Amino acid sequence: MTASSSLAIHPSLSGRTVFVTGGGSGIGAAIVSAFAAQGARVAFVDIAEAASAELAQRTAQAGHVAPWWRACDVRDIGALQAAIADAAAELGDFAVLVNNVASDDRHTLESVTPDYYDNRMAINERPALFAIQSVVPGMKRLGAGSIVNLGSTGWQTKGSGYPCYAIAKSSVNGLTRGLAVELGRDRIRINTVSPGWVMTERQVALWLDAEGEQALKRNQCLPDRLMPEDIARMVLFLASDDARMCTAQEFTVDAGWT
Ligand SMILES: NC(=O)c1ccc[n+]([C@@H]2O[C@H](COP(=O)([O-])OP(=O)(O)OC[C@H]3O[C@@H](n4cnc5c(N)ncnc54)[C@H](O)[C@@H]3O)[C@@H](O)[C@H]2O)c1
């Protein structure tokens, strides 16, 4: 079995409306593709315009409905919320939200300024709550919803070189746990999916060196490389009615590293 072996089909995802932040490349793109393959109606935002356009084209070429997308910097909350509203006006209220956007740029403790700190939070932490704020009224109208927040095992395994990213990612469980009761009353589920080290093109190009290969071998229980599709499979499950009684939890996909 490989990461791209055929996906399970979740009948409840056919026609379902899904919004993904940072869906243009990496894990987000795998999530967009996986939902499109289920017959879902997908919208996403990203700053990477060329990659986003290419993903939309690839999806249509694969015979699926091309996703709605817009170039949007999620640091601009007004622009993010406008994109969600405009996409919902076209596709309908969103039943699923995937808070995926992030940037794990490296930095040292000494180099961090208040502006840099705020900037990291503006990408890695702040957009999720405001995206949730935007989709919840629609989910209430639909009578149910599923929110999936992408966390990380990086801070849990004491990953270094990105303290601001670690702070932001450690807050994802707080977001999930802190809203689960309130949202649950309206049958809106909220969960965290925490990936291990996933071999996106960016990770391989920027960070995977001989030392990294050794770390994978030493720490993962399973010998294969984690691929974006492996994360997308868990997100599909949590978005589907198959997970109808799962909320407030963290689901880790890390080949057994933690
Ligand atoms: N790749 C991994 O090994 C790994 C490990 C643990 C957790 N995660 C988490 O999984 C999620 C996806 O990770 P990834 O590796 O695909 O991330 P990535 O950095 O490759 O991509 C995220 C996407 O967000 C977009 N983006 C970045 N800044 C943006 C901004 N300001 N506005 C709009 N879009 C912006 C990028 O263009 C990209 O398409 C993230 O939440 C990340 O923290 C990834």
PDB file of C-alpha atoms and ligand atoms in Angstrom:
ATOM      1  CA  MET A   1       0.000   0.000   0.000  1.00  0.00           C
ATOM      2  CA  THR A   2       1.246   3.482  -0.823  1.00  0.00           C
ATOM      3  CA  ALA A   3       0.153   6.943   0.305  1.00  0.00           C
ATOM      4  CA  SER A   4      -1.718   7.416  -2.970  1.00  0.00           C
ATOM      5  CA  SER A   5      -3.577   4.072  -2.862  1.00  0.00           C
ATOM      6  CA  SER A   6      -7.255   4.672  -3.559  1.00  0.00           C
ATOM      7  CA  LEU A   7      -9.100   6.655  -0.920  1.00  0.00           C
ATOM      8  CA  ALA A   8     -11.958   5.293   1.144  1.00  0.00           C
ATOM      9  CA  ILE A   9     -15.213   6.761  -0.097  1.00  0.00           C
ATOM     10  CA  HIS A  10     -17.300   8.472   2.560  1.00  0.00           C
ATOM     11  CA  PRO A  11     -20.807   8.723   1.095  1.00  0.00           C
ATOM     12  CA  SER A  12     -21.685  11.600   3.449  1.00  0.00           C
ATOM     13  CA  LEU A  13     -18.983  13.791   1.855  1.00  0.00           C
ATOM     14  CA  SER A  14     -20.592  13.760  -1.586  1.00  0.00           C
ATOM     15  CA  GLY A  15     -21.817  17.300  -2.271  1.00  0.00           C
ATOM     16  CA  ARG A  16     -20.587  18.533   1.126  1.00  0.00           C
ATOM     17  CA  THR A  17     -19.285  22.093   1.303  1.00  0.00           C
ATOM     18  CA  VAL A  18     -15.713  22.429   2.569  1.00  0.00           C
ATOM     19  CA  PHE A  19     -13.474  25.444   3.228  1.00  0.00           C
ATOM     20  CA  VAL A  20      -9.694  24.978   3.581  1.00  0.00           C
ATOM     21  CA  THR A  21      -7.166  27.665   4.582  1.00  0.00           C
ATOM     22  CA  GLY A  22      -3.745  27.392   2.936  1.00  0.00           C
ATOM     23  CA  GLY A  23      -5.123  24.867   0.452  1.00  0.00           C
ATOM     24  CA  GLY A  24      -2.883  25.741  -2.496  1.00  0.00           C
ATOM     25  CA  SER A  25       0.100  23.486  -1.796  1.00  0.00           C
ATOM     26  CA  GLY A  26       1.501  20.919   0.628  1.00  0.00           C
ATOM     27  CA  ILE A  27      -0.872  19.117   2.977  1.00  0.00           C
ATOM     28  CA  GLY A  28      -3.646  21.634   2.228  1.00  0.00           C
ATOM     29  CA  ALA A  29      -3.548  20.752  -1.480  1.00  0.00           C
ATOM     30  CA  ALA A  30      -3.798  17.039  -0.649  1.00  0.00           C
ATOM     31  CA  ILE A  31      -6.813  17.835   1.527  1.00  0.00           C
ATOM     32  CA  VAL A  32      -8.461  19.863  -1.262  1.00  0.00           C
ATOM     33  CA  SER A  33      -7.836  17.054  -3.782  1.00  0.00           C
ATOM     34  CA  ALA A  34      -9.092  14.371  -1.416  1.00  0.00           C
ATOM     35  CA  PHE A  35     -12.367  16.218  -0.769  1.00  0.00           C
ATOM     36  CA  ALA A  36     -12.834  16.909  -4.482  1.00  0.00           C
ATOM     37  CA  ALA A  37     -12.407  13.173  -5.149  1.00  0.00           C
ATOM     38  CA  GLN A  38     -15.271  12.535  -2.717  1.00  0.00           C
ATOM     39  CA  GLY A  39     -17.542  14.783  -4.789  1.00  0.00           C
ATOM     40  CA  ALA A  40     -17.420  17.547  -2.174  1.00  0.00           C
ATOM     41  CA  ARG A  41     -17.698  21.228  -3.119  1.00  0.00           C
ATOM     42  CA  VAL A  42     -14.416  22.735  -2.004  1.00  0.00           C
ATOM     43  CA  ALA A  43     -13.181  26.295  -1.541  1.00  0.00           C
ATOM     44  CA  PHE A  44      -9.756  27.404  -0.380  1.00  0.00           C
ATOM     45  CA  VAL A  45      -7.554  30.450   0.109  1.00  0.00           C
ATOM     46  CA  ASP A  46      -3.790  30.715  -0.257  1.00  0.00           C
ATOM     47  CA  ILE A  47      -1.106  33.285  -1.070  1.00  0.00           C
ATOM     48  CA  ALA A  48       0.592  30.966  -3.554  1.00  0.00           C
ATOM     49  CA  GLU A  49      -1.290  31.935  -6.701  1.00  0.00           C
ATOM     50  CA  ALA A  50       0.530  29.784  -9.272  1.00  0.00           C
ATOM     51  CA  ALA A  51       0.294  26.627  -7.153  1.00  0.00           C
ATOM     52  CA  SER A  52      -3.394  27.325  -6.406  1.00  0.00           C
ATOM     53  CA  ALA A  53      -4.292  27.836 -10.073  1.00  0.00           C
ATOM     54  CA  GLU A  54      -2.425  24.679 -10.974  1.00  0.00           C
ATOM     55  CA  LEU A  55      -4.253  22.693  -8.275  1.00  0.00           C
ATOM     56  CA  ALA A  56      -7.630  23.898  -9.544  1.00  0.00           C
ATOM     57  CA  GLN A  57      -6.669  22.892 -13.072  1.00  0.00           C
ATOM     58  CA  ARG A  58      -5.356  19.486 -11.954  1.00  0.00           C
ATOM     59  CA  THR A  59      -8.566  18.806 -10.034  1.00  0.00           C
ATOM     60  CA  ALA A  60     -10.734  19.577 -13.065  1.00  0.00           C
ATOM     61  CA  GLN A  61      -8.481  17.455 -15.292  1.00  0.00           C
ATOM     62  CA  ALA A  62      -8.975  14.545 -12.881  1.00  0.00           C
ATOM     63  CA  GLY A  63     -12.699  14.798 -13.599  1.00  0.00           C
ATOM     64  CA  HIS A  64     -13.718  16.478 -10.329  1.00  0.00           C
ATOM     65  CA  VAL A  65     -15.414  19.795  -9.717  1.00  0.00           C
ATOM     66  CA  ALA A  66     -12.705  22.469  -9.733  1.00  0.00           C
ATOM     67  CA  PRO A  67     -12.367  24.138  -6.323  1.00  0.00           C
ATOM     68  CA  TRP A  68     -13.340  27.775  -5.728  1.00  0.00           C
ATOM     69  CA  TRP A  69     -10.204  29.632  -4.690  1.00  0.00           C
ATOM     70  CA  ARG A  70      -8.937  33.113  -4.001  1.00  0.00           C
ATOM     71  CA  ALA A  71      -5.511  34.610  -3.417  1.00  0.00           C
ATOM     72  CA  CYS A  72      -5.742  35.804   0.170  1.00  0.00           C
ATOM     73  CA  ASP A  73      -3.194  36.534   2.866  1.00  0.00           C
ATOM     74  CA  VAL A  74      -4.725  35.131   6.054  1.00  0.00           C
ATOM     75  CA  ARG A  75      -2.922  37.763   8.114  1.00  0.00           C
ATOM     76  CA  ASP A  76      -5.672  40.066   6.835  1.00  0.00           C
ATOM     77  CA  ILE A  77      -8.664  38.797   8.841  1.00  0.00           C
ATOM     78  CA  GLY A  78     -11.082  41.034   6.934  1.00  0.00           C
ATOM     79  CA  ALA A  79      -9.945  39.522   3.637  1.00  0.00           C
ATOM     80  CA  LEU A  80     -10.176  35.984   5.038  1.00  0.00           C
ATOM     81  CA  GLN A  81     -13.693  36.536   6.335  1.00  0.00           C
ATOM     82  CA  ALA A  82     -14.745  38.180   3.042  1.00  0.00           C
ATOM     83  CA  ALA A  83     -13.401  35.175   1.110  1.00  0.00           C
ATOM     84  CA  ILE A  84     -15.382  32.776   3.313  1.00  0.00           C
ATOM     85  CA  ALA A  85     -18.553  34.863   2.860  1.00  0.00           C
ATOM     86  CA  ASP A  86     -18.099  35.131  -0.918  1.00  0.00           C
ATOM     87  CA  ALA A  87     -17.377  31.418  -1.299  1.00  0.00           C
ATOM     88  CA  ALA A  88     -20.409  30.547   0.839  1.00  0.00           C
ATOM     89  CA  ALA A  89     -22.575  32.809  -1.340  1.00  0.00           C
ATOM     90  CA  GLU A  90     -21.568  30.658  -4.323  1.00  0.00           C
ATOM     91  CA  LEU A  91     -21.306  27.173  -2.818  1.00  0.00           C
ATOM     92  CA  GLY A  92     -23.678  27.405   0.146  1.00  0.00           C
ATOM     93  CA  ASP A  93     -23.032  27.406   3.892  1.00  0.00           C
ATOM     94  CA  PHE A  94     -19.887  25.469   4.819  1.00  0.00           C
ATOM     95  CA  ALA A  95     -20.398  22.140   6.573  1.00  0.00           C
ATOM     96  CA  VAL A  96     -16.654  21.589   6.973  1.00  0.00           C
ATOM     97  CA  LEU A  97     -13.785  23.948   7.836  1.00  0.00           C
ATOM     98  CA  VAL A  98     -10.157  22.842   7.752  1.00  0.00           C
ATOM     99  CA  ASN A  99      -7.819  25.283   9.503  1.00  0.00           C
ATOM    100  CA  ASN A 100      -4.627  24.256   7.744  1.00  0.00           C
ATOM    101  CA  VAL A 101      -2.628  27.389   6.968  1.00  0.00           C
ATOM    102  CA  ALA A 102       0.764  27.755   8.675  1.00  0.00           C
ATOM    103  CA  SER A 103       4.375  28.705   8.106  1.00  0.00           C
ATOM    104  CA  ASP A 104       7.190  26.923   9.937  1.00  0.00           C
ATOM    105  CA  ASP A 105       9.948  29.381   8.979  1.00  0.00           C
ATOM    106  CA  ARG A 106      12.984  28.936  11.209  1.00  0.00           C
ATOM    107  CA  HIS A 107      14.152  31.561  13.735  1.00  0.00           C
ATOM    108  CA  THR A 108      16.345  31.834  16.804  1.00  0.00           C
ATOM    109  CA  LEU A 109      15.289  33.026  20.241  1.00  0.00           C
ATOM    110  CA  GLU A 110      17.680  36.003  19.940  1.00  0.00           C
ATOM    111  CA  SER A 111      16.289  37.155  16.601  1.00  0.00           C
ATOM    112  CA  VAL A 112      12.627  37.376  17.614  1.00  0.00           C
ATOM    113  CA  THR A 113      11.230  40.917  17.818  1.00  0.00           C
ATOM    114  CA  PRO A 114       7.697  41.798  18.943  1.00  0.00           C
ATOM    115  CA  ASP A 115       6.772  42.427  15.272  1.00  0.00           C
ATOM    116  CA  TYR A 116       8.143  39.069  14.160  1.00  0.00           C
ATOM    117  CA  TYR A 117       6.304  37.333  16.999  1.00  0.00           C
ATOM    118  CA  ASP A 118       3.017  39.007  16.049  1.00  0.00           C
ATOM    119  CA  ASN A 119       3.586  38.108  12.410  1.00  0.00           C
ATOM    120  CA  ARG A 120       4.071  34.416  13.230  1.00  0.00           C
ATOM    121  CA  MET A 121       0.885  34.400  15.320  1.00  0.00           C
ATOM    122  CA  ALA A 122      -0.963  36.219  12.532  1.00  0.00           C
ATOM    123  CA  ILE A 123      -0.247  33.273  10.213  1.00  0.00           C
ATOM    124  CA  ASN A 124      -0.039  30.307  12.564  1.00  0.00           C
ATOM    125  CA  GLU A 125      -2.625  31.045  15.241  1.00  0.00           C
ATOM    126  CA  ARG A 126      -5.050  33.916  14.679  1.00  0.00           C
ATOM    127  CA  PRO A 127      -6.768  32.927  11.399  1.00  0.00           C
ATOM    128  CA  ALA A 128      -8.285  29.723  12.820  1.00  0.00           C
ATOM    129  CA  LEU A 129     -10.532  31.382  15.387  1.00  0.00           C
ATOM    130  CA  PHE A 130     -11.759  34.003  12.928  1.00  0.00           C
ATOM    131  CA  ALA A 131     -12.432  31.388  10.243  1.00  0.00           C
ATOM    132  CA  ILE A 132     -14.459  29.458  12.821  1.00  0.00           C
ATOM    133  CA  GLN A 133     -16.337  32.639  13.722  1.00  0.00           C
ATOM    134  CA  SER A 134     -17.255  33.028  10.043  1.00  0.00           C
ATOM    135  CA  VAL A 135     -18.486  29.487   9.342  1.00  0.00           C
ATOM    136  CA  VAL A 136     -20.365  28.725  12.576  1.00  0.00           C
ATOM    137  CA  PRO A 137     -23.589  30.623  11.729  1.00  0.00           C
ATOM    138  CA  GLY A 138     -23.836  28.604   8.477  1.00  0.00           C
ATOM    139  CA  MET A 139     -23.127  25.338  10.295  1.00  0.00           C
ATOM    140  CA  LYS A 140     -25.927  26.184  12.725  1.00  0.00           C
ATOM    141  CA  ARG A 141     -28.272  26.736   9.781  1.00  0.00           C
ATOM    142  CA  LEU A 142     -27.208  23.337   8.387  1.00  0.00           C
ATOM    143  CA  GLY A 143     -27.801  21.702  11.760  1.00  0.00           C
ATOM    144  CA  ALA A 144     -24.268  20.281  12.025  1.00  0.00           C
ATOM    145  CA  GLY A 145     -20.651  20.857  11.077  1.00  0.00           C
ATOM    146  CA  SER A 146     -17.098  19.598  11.406  1.00  0.00           C
ATOM    147  CA  ILE A 147     -14.052  21.760  12.090  1.00  0.00           C
ATOM    148  CA  VAL A 148     -10.590  20.259  11.768  1.00  0.00           C
ATOM    149  CA  ASN A 149      -7.628  22.210  13.144  1.00  0.00           C
ATOM    150  CA  LEU A 150      -4.158  21.182  12.000  1.00  0.00           C
ATOM    151  CA  GLY A 151      -1.879  20.876  15.008  1.00  0.00           C
ATOM    152  CA  SER A 152       1.613  19.410  15.071  1.00  0.00           C
ATOM    153  CA  THR A 153       3.729  16.885  16.903  1.00  0.00           C
ATOM    154  CA  GLY A 154       6.757  19.185  16.460  1.00  0.00           C
ATOM    155  CA  TRP A 155       6.410  21.001  19.784  1.00  0.00           C
ATOM    156  CA  GLN A 156       5.424  17.737  21.518  1.00  0.00           C
ATOM    157  CA  THR A 157       8.706  16.096  20.489  1.00  0.00           C
ATOM    158  CA  LYS A 158      10.647  19.233  21.506  1.00  0.00           C
ATOM    159  CA  GLY A 159      11.374  20.236  17.898  1.00  0.00           C
ATOM    160  CA  SER A 160      13.747  23.205  17.880  1.00  0.00           C
ATOM    161  CA  GLY A 161      14.512  26.154  15.614  1.00  0.00           C
ATOM    162  CA  TYR A 162      10.973  27.540  15.511  1.00  0.00           C
ATOM    163  CA  PRO A 163       9.862  28.641  19.012  1.00  0.00           C
ATOM    164  CA  CYS A 164       7.118  30.986  17.719  1.00  0.00           C
ATOM    165  CA  TYR A 165       5.696  28.242  15.484  1.00  0.00           C
ATOM    166  CA  ALA A 166       5.839  25.829  18.436  1.00  0.00           C
ATOM    167  CA  ILE A 167       3.922  28.272  20.633  1.00  0.00           C
ATOM    168  CA  ALA A 168       1.249  28.760  17.984  1.00  0.00           C
ATOM    169  CA  LYS A 169       0.905  25.045  17.230  1.00  0.00           C
ATOM    170  CA  SER A 170       0.665  24.124  20.908  1.00  0.00           C
ATOM    171  CA  SER A 171      -2.345  26.444  21.134  1.00  0.00           C
ATOM    172  CA  VAL A 172      -4.325  24.397  18.596  1.00  0.00           C
ATOM    173  CA  ASN A 173      -5.388  21.860  21.216  1.00  0.00           C
ATOM    174  CA  GLY A 174      -6.580  24.782  23.355  1.00  0.00           C
ATOM    175  CA  LEU A 175      -8.686  26.082  20.494  1.00  0.00           C
ATOM    176  CA  THR A 176     -10.210  22.647  19.929  1.00  0.00           C
ATOM    177  CA  ARG A 177     -10.861  21.914  23.597  1.00  0.00           C
ATOM    178  CA  GLY A 178     -11.964  25.449  24.366  1.00  0.00           C
ATOM    179  CA  LEU A 179     -14.763  25.525  21.792  1.00  0.00           C
ATOM    180  CA  ALA A 180     -15.959  21.901  21.794  1.00  0.00           C
ATOM    181  CA  VAL A 181     -18.662  22.307  24.459  1.00  0.00           C
ATOM    182  CA  GLU A 182     -20.151  25.484  23.021  1.00  0.00           C
ATOM    183  CA  LEU A 183     -20.156  24.195  19.428  1.00  0.00           C
ATOM    184  CA  GLY A 184     -21.233  20.702  20.378  1.00  0.00           C
ATOM    185  CA  ARG A 185     -24.657  21.940  21.444  1.00  0.00           C
ATOM    186  CA  ASP A 186     -25.309  22.641  17.765  1.00  0.00           C
ATOM    187  CA  ARG A 187     -23.783  19.332  16.622  1.00  0.00           C
ATOM    188  CA  ILE A 188     -20.693  21.135  15.387  1.00  0.00           C
ATOM    189  CA  ARG A 189     -17.698  18.903  16.007  1.00  0.00           C
ATOM    190  CA  ILE A 190     -14.168  20.260  16.412  1.00  0.00           C
ATOM    191  CA  ASN A 191     -11.003  18.176  16.428  1.00  0.00           C
ATOM    192  CA  THR A 192      -7.258  18.510  16.022  1.00  0.00           C
ATOM    193  CA  VAL A 193      -5.243  16.486  13.512  1.00  0.00           C
ATOM    194  CA  SER A 194      -1.566  16.481  14.454  1.00  0.00           C
ATOM    195  CA  PRO A 195       0.820  15.384  11.716  1.00  0.00           C
ATOM    196  CA  GLY A 196       4.300  14.067  12.316  1.00  0.00           C
ATOM    197  CA  TRP A 197       6.994  14.982   9.815  1.00  0.00           C
ATOM    198  CA  VAL A 198       5.239  15.023   6.458  1.00  0.00           C
ATOM    199  CA  MET A 199       7.284  14.954   3.283  1.00  0.00           C
ATOM    200  CA  THR A 200       5.756  17.873   1.385  1.00  0.00           C
ATOM    201  CA  GLU A 201       7.851  19.333  -1.440  1.00  0.00           C
ATOM    202  CA  ARG A 202       8.713  22.253   0.864  1.00  0.00           C
ATOM    203  CA  GLN A 203       9.887  19.994   3.709  1.00  0.00           C
ATOM    204  CA  VAL A 204      12.028  17.902   1.390  1.00  0.00           C
ATOM    205  CA  ALA A 205      13.522  20.965  -0.326  1.00  0.00           C
ATOM    206  CA  LEU A 206      14.230  22.957   2.851  1.00  0.00           C
ATOM    207  CA  TRP A 207      14.772  20.635   5.790  1.00  0.00           C
ATOM    208  CA  LEU A 208      15.270  16.980   4.872  1.00  0.00           C
ATOM    209  CA  ASP A 209      19.005  16.281   5.056  1.00  0.00           C
ATOM    210  CA  ALA A 210      21.041  13.231   6.095  1.00  0.00           C
ATOM    211  CA  GLU A 211      20.465  14.041   9.782  1.00  0.00           C
ATOM    212  CA  GLY A 212      16.736  14.286   9.120  1.00  0.00           C
ATOM    213  CA  GLU A 213      16.705  10.908   7.396  1.00  0.00           C
ATOM    214  CA  GLN A 214      18.430   9.436  10.464  1.00  0.00           C
ATOM    215  CA  ALA A 215      15.862  11.067  12.764  1.00  0.00           C
ATOM    216  CA  LEU A 216      13.013   9.559  10.736  1.00  0.00           C
ATOM    217  CA  LYS A 217      14.576   6.127  10.963  1.00  0.00           C
ATOM    218  CA  ARG A 218      15.243   6.440  14.682  1.00  0.00           C
ATOM    219  CA  ASN A 219      11.914   7.904  15.755  1.00  0.00           C
ATOM    220  CA  GLN A 220       9.182   6.549  13.505  1.00  0.00           C
ATOM    221  CA  CYS A 221       7.873   3.055  14.255  1.00  0.00           C
ATOM    222  CA  LEU A 222       6.894   2.617  10.616  1.00  0.00           C
ATOM    223  CA  PRO A 223       9.600   2.725   7.936  1.00  0.00           C
ATOM    224  CA  ASP A 224       7.659   4.622   5.242  1.00  0.00           C
ATOM    225  CA  ARG A 225       7.610   8.366   4.670  1.00  0.00           C
ATOM    226  CA  LEU A 226       4.527  10.221   5.846  1.00  0.00           C
ATOM    227  CA  MET A 227       2.909  11.864   2.845  1.00  0.00           C
ATOM    228  CA  PRO A 228       0.319  14.676   2.628  1.00  0.00           C
ATOM    229  CA  GLU A 229      -2.314  12.137   1.541  1.00  0.00           C
ATOM    230  CA  ASP A 230      -1.885  10.285   4.853  1.00  0.00           C
ATOM    231  CA  ILE A 231      -3.026  13.399   6.690  1.00  0.00           C
ATOM    232  CA  ALA A 232      -5.848  14.042   4.213  1.00  0.00           C
ATOM    233  CA  ARG A 233      -7.301  10.588   4.948  1.00  0.00           C
ATOM    234  CA  MET A 234      -7.727  11.427   8.631  1.00  0.00           C
ATOM    235  CA  VAL A 235      -9.247  14.801   7.785  1.00  0.00           C
ATOM    236  CA  LEU A 236     -11.772  13.137   5.457  1.00  0.00           C
ATOM    237  CA  PHE A 237     -12.805  10.748   8.214  1.00  0.00           C
ATOM    238  CA  LEU A 238     -13.299  13.541  10.749  1.00  0.00           C
ATOM    239  CA  ALA A 239     -15.273  15.620   8.254  1.00  0.00           C
ATOM    240  CA  SER A 240     -17.566  12.709   7.426  1.00  0.00           C
ATOM    241  CA  ASP A 241     -20.579  11.411   9.307  1.00  0.00           C
ATOM    242  CA  ASP A 242     -18.498   8.302  10.121  1.00  0.00           C
ATOM    243  CA  ALA A 243     -16.958  10.467  12.854  1.00  0.00           C
ATOM    244  CA  ARG A 244     -20.302  11.792  14.060  1.00  0.00           C
ATOM    245  CA  MET A 245     -19.526  11.164  17.745  1.00  0.00           C
ATOM    246  CA  CYS A 246     -15.895  12.347  17.659  1.00  0.00           C
ATOM    247  CA  THR A 247     -15.238  15.807  19.026  1.00  0.00           C
ATOM    248  CA  ALA A 248     -12.777  17.687  21.266  1.00  0.00           C
ATOM    249  CA  GLN A 249      -9.995  15.223  20.467  1.00  0.00           C
ATOM    250  CA  GLU A 250      -6.518  15.186  18.977  1.00  0.00           C
ATOM    251  CA  PHE A 251      -5.851  12.604  16.260  1.00  0.00           C
ATOM    252  CA  THR A 252      -2.162  12.033  15.605  1.00  0.00           C
ATOM    253  CA  VAL A 253      -0.816  10.771  12.278  1.00  0.00           C
ATOM    254  CA  ASP A 254       2.938  10.449  12.785  1.00  0.00           C
ATOM    255  CA  ALA A 255       3.974   6.862  12.019  1.00  0.00           C
ATOM    256  CA  GLY A 256       4.388   6.335  15.740  1.00  0.00           C
ATOM    257  CA  TRP A 257       7.008   9.048  16.387  1.00  0.00           C
ATOM    258  CA  THR A 258       5.392  10.428  19.565  1.00  0.00           C
TER     259      THR A 258
HETATM  260  N1  LIG B   1       4.677  19.272   6.822  1.00  0.00           N
HETATM  261  C1  LIG B   1       4.831  18.825   8.045  1.00  0.00           C
HETATM  262  O1  LIG B   1       5.746  18.030   8.311  1.00  0.00           O
HETATM  263  C2  LIG B   1       3.896  19.223   9.165  1.00  0.00           C
HETATM  264  C3  LIG B   1       4.129  18.691  10.443  1.00  0.00           C
HETATM  265  C4  LIG B   1       3.286  19.022  11.484  1.00  0.00           C
HETATM  266  C5  LIG B   1       2.220  19.882  11.262  1.00  0.00           C
HETATM  267  N2  LIG B   1       2.005  20.395  10.019  1.00  0.00           N
HETATM  268  C6  LIG B   1       0.866  21.293   9.854  1.00  0.00           C
HETATM  269  O2  LIG B   1       0.092  20.931   8.720  1.00  0.00           O
HETATM  270  C7  LIG B   1      -0.419  22.099   8.076  1.00  0.00           C
HETATM  271  C8  LIG B   1       0.031  22.146   6.633  1.00  0.00           C
HETATM  272  O3  LIG B   1       1.444  22.032   6.610  1.00  0.00           O
HETATM  273  P1  LIG B   1       2.300  22.158   5.280  1.00  0.00           P
HETATM  274  O4  LIG B   1       3.614  21.521   5.574  1.00  0.00           O
HETATM  275  O5  LIG B   1       1.526  21.749   4.091  1.00  0.00           O
HETATM  276  O6  LIG B   1       2.518  23.753   5.275  1.00  0.00           O
HETATM  277  P2  LIG B   1       3.169  24.658   4.124  1.00  0.00           P
HETATM  278  O7  LIG B   1       4.029  25.660   4.793  1.00  0.00           O
HETATM  279  O8  LIG B   1       3.821  23.827   3.088  1.00  0.00           O
HETATM  280  O9  LIG B   1       1.899  25.258   3.465  1.00  0.00           O
HETATM  281  C9  LIG B   1       0.827  25.880   4.024  1.00  0.00           C
HETATM  282  C10 LIG B   1       0.077  26.603   2.915  1.00  0.00           C
HETATM  283  O10 LIG B   1      -0.260  27.861   3.452  1.00  0.00           O
HETATM  284  C11 LIG B   1       0.046  28.864   2.515  1.00  0.00           C
HETATM  285  N3  LIG B   1       0.329  30.105   3.229  1.00  0.00           N
HETATM  286  C12 LIG B   1       1.439  30.420   3.958  1.00  0.00           C
HETATM  287  N4  LIG B   1       1.311  31.644   4.470  1.00  0.00           N
HETATM  288  C13 LIG B   1       0.101  32.114   4.084  1.00  0.00           C
HETATM  289  C14 LIG B   1      -0.600  33.311   4.315  1.00  0.00           C
HETATM  290  N5  LIG B   1      -0.077  34.306   5.040  1.00  0.00           N
HETATM  291  N6  LIG B   1      -1.839  33.456   3.789  1.00  0.00           N
HETATM  292  C15 LIG B   1      -2.383  32.468   3.028  1.00  0.00           C
HETATM  293  N7  LIG B   1      -1.752  31.313   2.780  1.00  0.00           N
HETATM  294  C16 LIG B   1      -0.524  31.135   3.288  1.00  0.00           C
HETATM  295  C17 LIG B   1       1.241  28.342   1.736  1.00  0.00           C
HETATM  296  O11 LIG B   1       1.347  28.995   0.467  1.00  0.00           O
HETATM  297  C18 LIG B   1       0.898  26.866   1.630  1.00  0.00           C
HETATM  298  O12 LIG B   1       0.125  26.575   0.478  1.00  0.00           O
HETATM  299  C19 LIG B   1       0.079  23.277   8.895  1.00  0.00           C
HETATM  300  O13 LIG B   1      -0.900  23.648   9.826  1.00  0.00           O
HETATM  301  C20 LIG B   1       1.306  22.723   9.609  1.00  0.00           C
HETATM  302  O14 LIG B   1       1.575  23.401  10.809  1.00  0.00           O
HETATM  303  C21 LIG B   1       2.831  20.095   8.964  1.00  0.00           C
END
